[in-house]
Amino acid sequence: MDKMIVFSGNSNSGLASRICKDLKLKMGRSLISRFSDGEIRIKIEENVRGKDVFVIQSTCPPVDENIMELLIMIDALKRASANRITAVMPYFGYARQDRKDQPRVPITAKLIANLLTIAGANRVLALDLHAGQIQGFFDIPVDHIFAIDVFVDYFKKIGMNNLVIVSPDVGGIKMARAYAKKFRAGLAIVDKRRNSPDATEVMHILGEVEGKNVIIVDDIIATGSSLVEAAGALRRAGARKIFAAISHGILSANAVEKLESSDIDYLVITDSIPLGEEKKSKKIKIVSVNKLFAEAIKRIHFERSISVLFDSIRR
Ligand code: R5P
């Protein structure tokens, strides 16, 4: 382990500290400050020559700041002769624009992949990417891990019965099916239409939810529109308790307010994005992905397979 060193940007230092604690490593020392005009100034404060370096940074809000911080940190590490640099991204932002689905739109997920590679990242470790194919936007290795087992453990401890797993859109069916298998539960799908980036409308529920407890599983909650609309439709279709397990709690705009007055009993998110004080709610529970990341980092460092960490969703 003496060849390995973990640094953290400012976006999610809480999770980074928990990961370092699990790894029994002291966090690498770095100075992250600002020039008077706001430009980011970074100095790596220990020797990284020849080391296997991991930089933990979620590109959550303030998104652009956090991305620049990560890029500049990687640049500093590369110029300090790190042997290998892994960008550890519990939340990989700018992922929703992942294809040209309209004329004259960018593919920001590809742009971010290019920027990371040009900065000097040699590999990426990411959790629940918005779309699996984002791995292919990189020409460096990407290890893609999933929070599914963390959520399944949480709900199994509570003891859930008479359960149906719900995907809030067609794109999430594969993941929802993996949950349904783990819980030996039924599966339902919400047929959703997105009217604008911030508004969705539920057209139909495919599957039987009447009299059932449901868990809606998704990768992102941003404005909360998809989740709240889906919960309303599920309640109208006769669902009993309605829970949600969502990897990345962006919770932008008035998402928390919407959640509080919704049909959701409660939402479970991971700590891939830190939850600000102003977003705390009785309806939001947090599970940590520290152990998952610590294990993945260890396996990458020792060149061991990490597929055991995502086997369940391939089956
Ligand atoms: C959509 O493809 C995603 O999986 C999420 O359902 C979506 O990004 C959530 O956004 P919002 O909370 O703004 O509806």
Coordinates of C-alpha atoms in Angstrom, one line a residue, residues 95-229:
A95 CA -23.6 12.6 -18.3
R96 CA -27.2 13.3 -19.4
Q97 CA -26.1 14.8 -22.7
D98 CA -24.8 11.5 -24.0
R99 CA -26.0 11.5 -27.6
K100 CA -27.2 13.9 -30.3
D101 CA -30.9 13.4 -29.9
Q102 CA -31.7 16.8 -31.4
P103 CA -29.9 18.9 -34.0
R104 CA -27.1 21.2 -32.8
V105 CA -26.7 19.7 -29.3
P106 CA -23.4 18.7 -27.7
I107 CA -22.3 15.4 -26.3
T108 CA -21.0 16.6 -23.0
A109 CA -20.3 13.2 -21.6
K110 CA -17.7 12.7 -24.4
L111 CA -16.3 16.2 -23.9
I112 CA -15.7 15.4 -20.2
A113 CA -14.1 12.1 -21.1
N114 CA -11.7 13.9 -23.5
L115 CA -10.9 16.6 -20.9
L116 CA -10.0 14.0 -18.3
T117 CA -7.8 12.1 -20.6
I118 CA -6.0 15.2 -21.9
A119 CA -5.4 16.3 -18.3
G120 CA -3.6 13.1 -17.7
A121 CA -6.0 10.6 -16.1
N122 CA -4.9 7.0 -16.9
R123 CA -8.1 5.4 -15.7
V124 CA -11.5 6.2 -14.2
L125 CA -13.6 4.6 -11.5
A126 CA -17.2 5.7 -11.5
L127 CA -20.5 4.8 -9.8
D128 CA -23.8 4.3 -11.6
L129 CA -23.0 6.2 -14.7
H130 CA -26.1 7.7 -16.3
A131 CA -25.6 5.4 -19.3
G132 CA -23.3 2.4 -19.4
Q133 CA -22.0 3.3 -22.9
I134 CA -20.3 6.4 -21.5
Q135 CA -17.4 3.9 -20.7
G136 CA -16.9 3.8 -24.5
F137 CA -16.3 7.5 -24.6
F138 CA -13.0 7.0 -23.0
D139 CA -9.9 5.4 -24.6
I140 CA -8.5 4.6 -21.1
P141 CA -9.9 1.9 -18.8
V142 CA -13.1 2.7 -17.0
D143 CA -14.3 0.6 -14.0
H144 CA -18.0 1.1 -13.5
I145 CA -19.4 0.0 -10.2
F146 CA -22.9 0.0 -8.8
A147 CA -24.7 0.9 -5.6
I148 CA -27.2 -1.9 -6.0
D149 CA -25.8 -4.1 -3.2
V150 CA -25.7 -1.2 -0.8
F151 CA -29.3 -0.4 -1.4
V152 CA -30.4 -4.1 -1.3
D153 CA -28.7 -4.5 2.1
Y154 CA -30.4 -1.4 3.4
F155 CA -33.9 -2.6 2.4
K156 CA -33.3 -6.2 3.4
K157 CA -32.5 -5.0 6.9
I158 CA -35.8 -3.2 7.1
G159 CA -37.6 -6.3 5.8
M160 CA -39.7 -5.7 2.8
N161 CA -42.4 -8.0 1.6
N162 CA -45.1 -8.0 -1.1
L163 CA -42.6 -6.0 -3.2
V164 CA -42.5 -4.7 -6.8
I165 CA -39.4 -2.9 -8.2
V166 CA -40.3 0.0 -10.4
S167 CA -38.1 1.5 -13.2
P168 CA -39.2 5.1 -13.7
D169 CA -38.3 4.9 -17.4
V170 CA -37.6 2.4 -20.1
G171 CA -33.8 3.0 -19.9
G172 CA -33.7 1.8 -16.3
I173 CA -35.2 -1.6 -16.9
K174 CA -32.0 -3.6 -16.8
M175 CA -31.1 -2.2 -13.4
A176 CA -34.6 -2.6 -12.1
R177 CA -34.6 -6.2 -13.2
A178 CA -31.4 -6.8 -11.3
Y179 CA -33.0 -5.4 -8.1
A180 CA -36.1 -7.5 -8.7
K181 CA -34.0 -10.7 -8.9
K182 CA -32.2 -9.8 -5.7
F183 CA -35.4 -9.2 -3.8
R184 CA -37.3 -12.0 -5.7
A185 CA -39.9 -9.3 -6.4
G186 CA -42.1 -8.3 -9.3
L187 CA -41.1 -5.7 -11.9
A188 CA -43.0 -2.7 -13.2
I189 CA -42.1 0.1 -15.6
V190 CA -43.3 3.7 -15.8
D191 CA -43.9 4.9 -19.3
K192 CA -42.7 8.5 -18.9
R193 CA -42.6 11.4 -21.3
R194 CA -40.2 14.3 -20.7
N195 CA -41.8 17.5 -21.7
S196 CA -38.8 19.7 -20.9
P197 CA -35.5 19.2 -19.0
D198 CA -37.4 19.9 -15.7
A199 CA -40.9 18.4 -16.3
T200 CA -42.1 14.9 -17.0
E201 CA -45.5 13.3 -17.5
V202 CA -46.4 9.7 -16.7
M203 CA -48.3 8.0 -19.5
H204 CA -48.8 4.5 -18.2
I205 CA -47.7 2.0 -15.6
L206 CA -46.7 -1.3 -17.2
G207 CA -47.0 -4.1 -14.6
E208 CA -49.1 -4.9 -11.5
V209 CA -48.6 -2.7 -8.5
E210 CA -52.1 -2.8 -6.8
G211 CA -51.8 -3.6 -3.1
K212 CA -48.0 -3.9 -3.4
N213 CA -45.1 -2.1 -1.7
V214 CA -42.9 -0.6 -4.3
I215 CA -39.3 0.6 -4.6
I216 CA -38.5 3.0 -7.5
V217 CA -34.9 2.6 -8.6
D218 CA -33.0 5.2 -10.6
D219 CA -29.6 6.7 -11.1
I220 CA -30.3 10.4 -10.6
I221 CA -32.8 12.6 -8.8
A222 CA -32.4 16.1 -10.0
T223 CA -35.6 18.2 -10.0
G224 CA -37.5 15.3 -8.6
S225 CA -40.1 15.5 -11.3
S226 CA -39.6 12.0 -12.6
L227 CA -39.8 10.5 -9.1
V228 CA -42.7 12.5 -7.8
E229 CA -44.8 12.0 -11.0

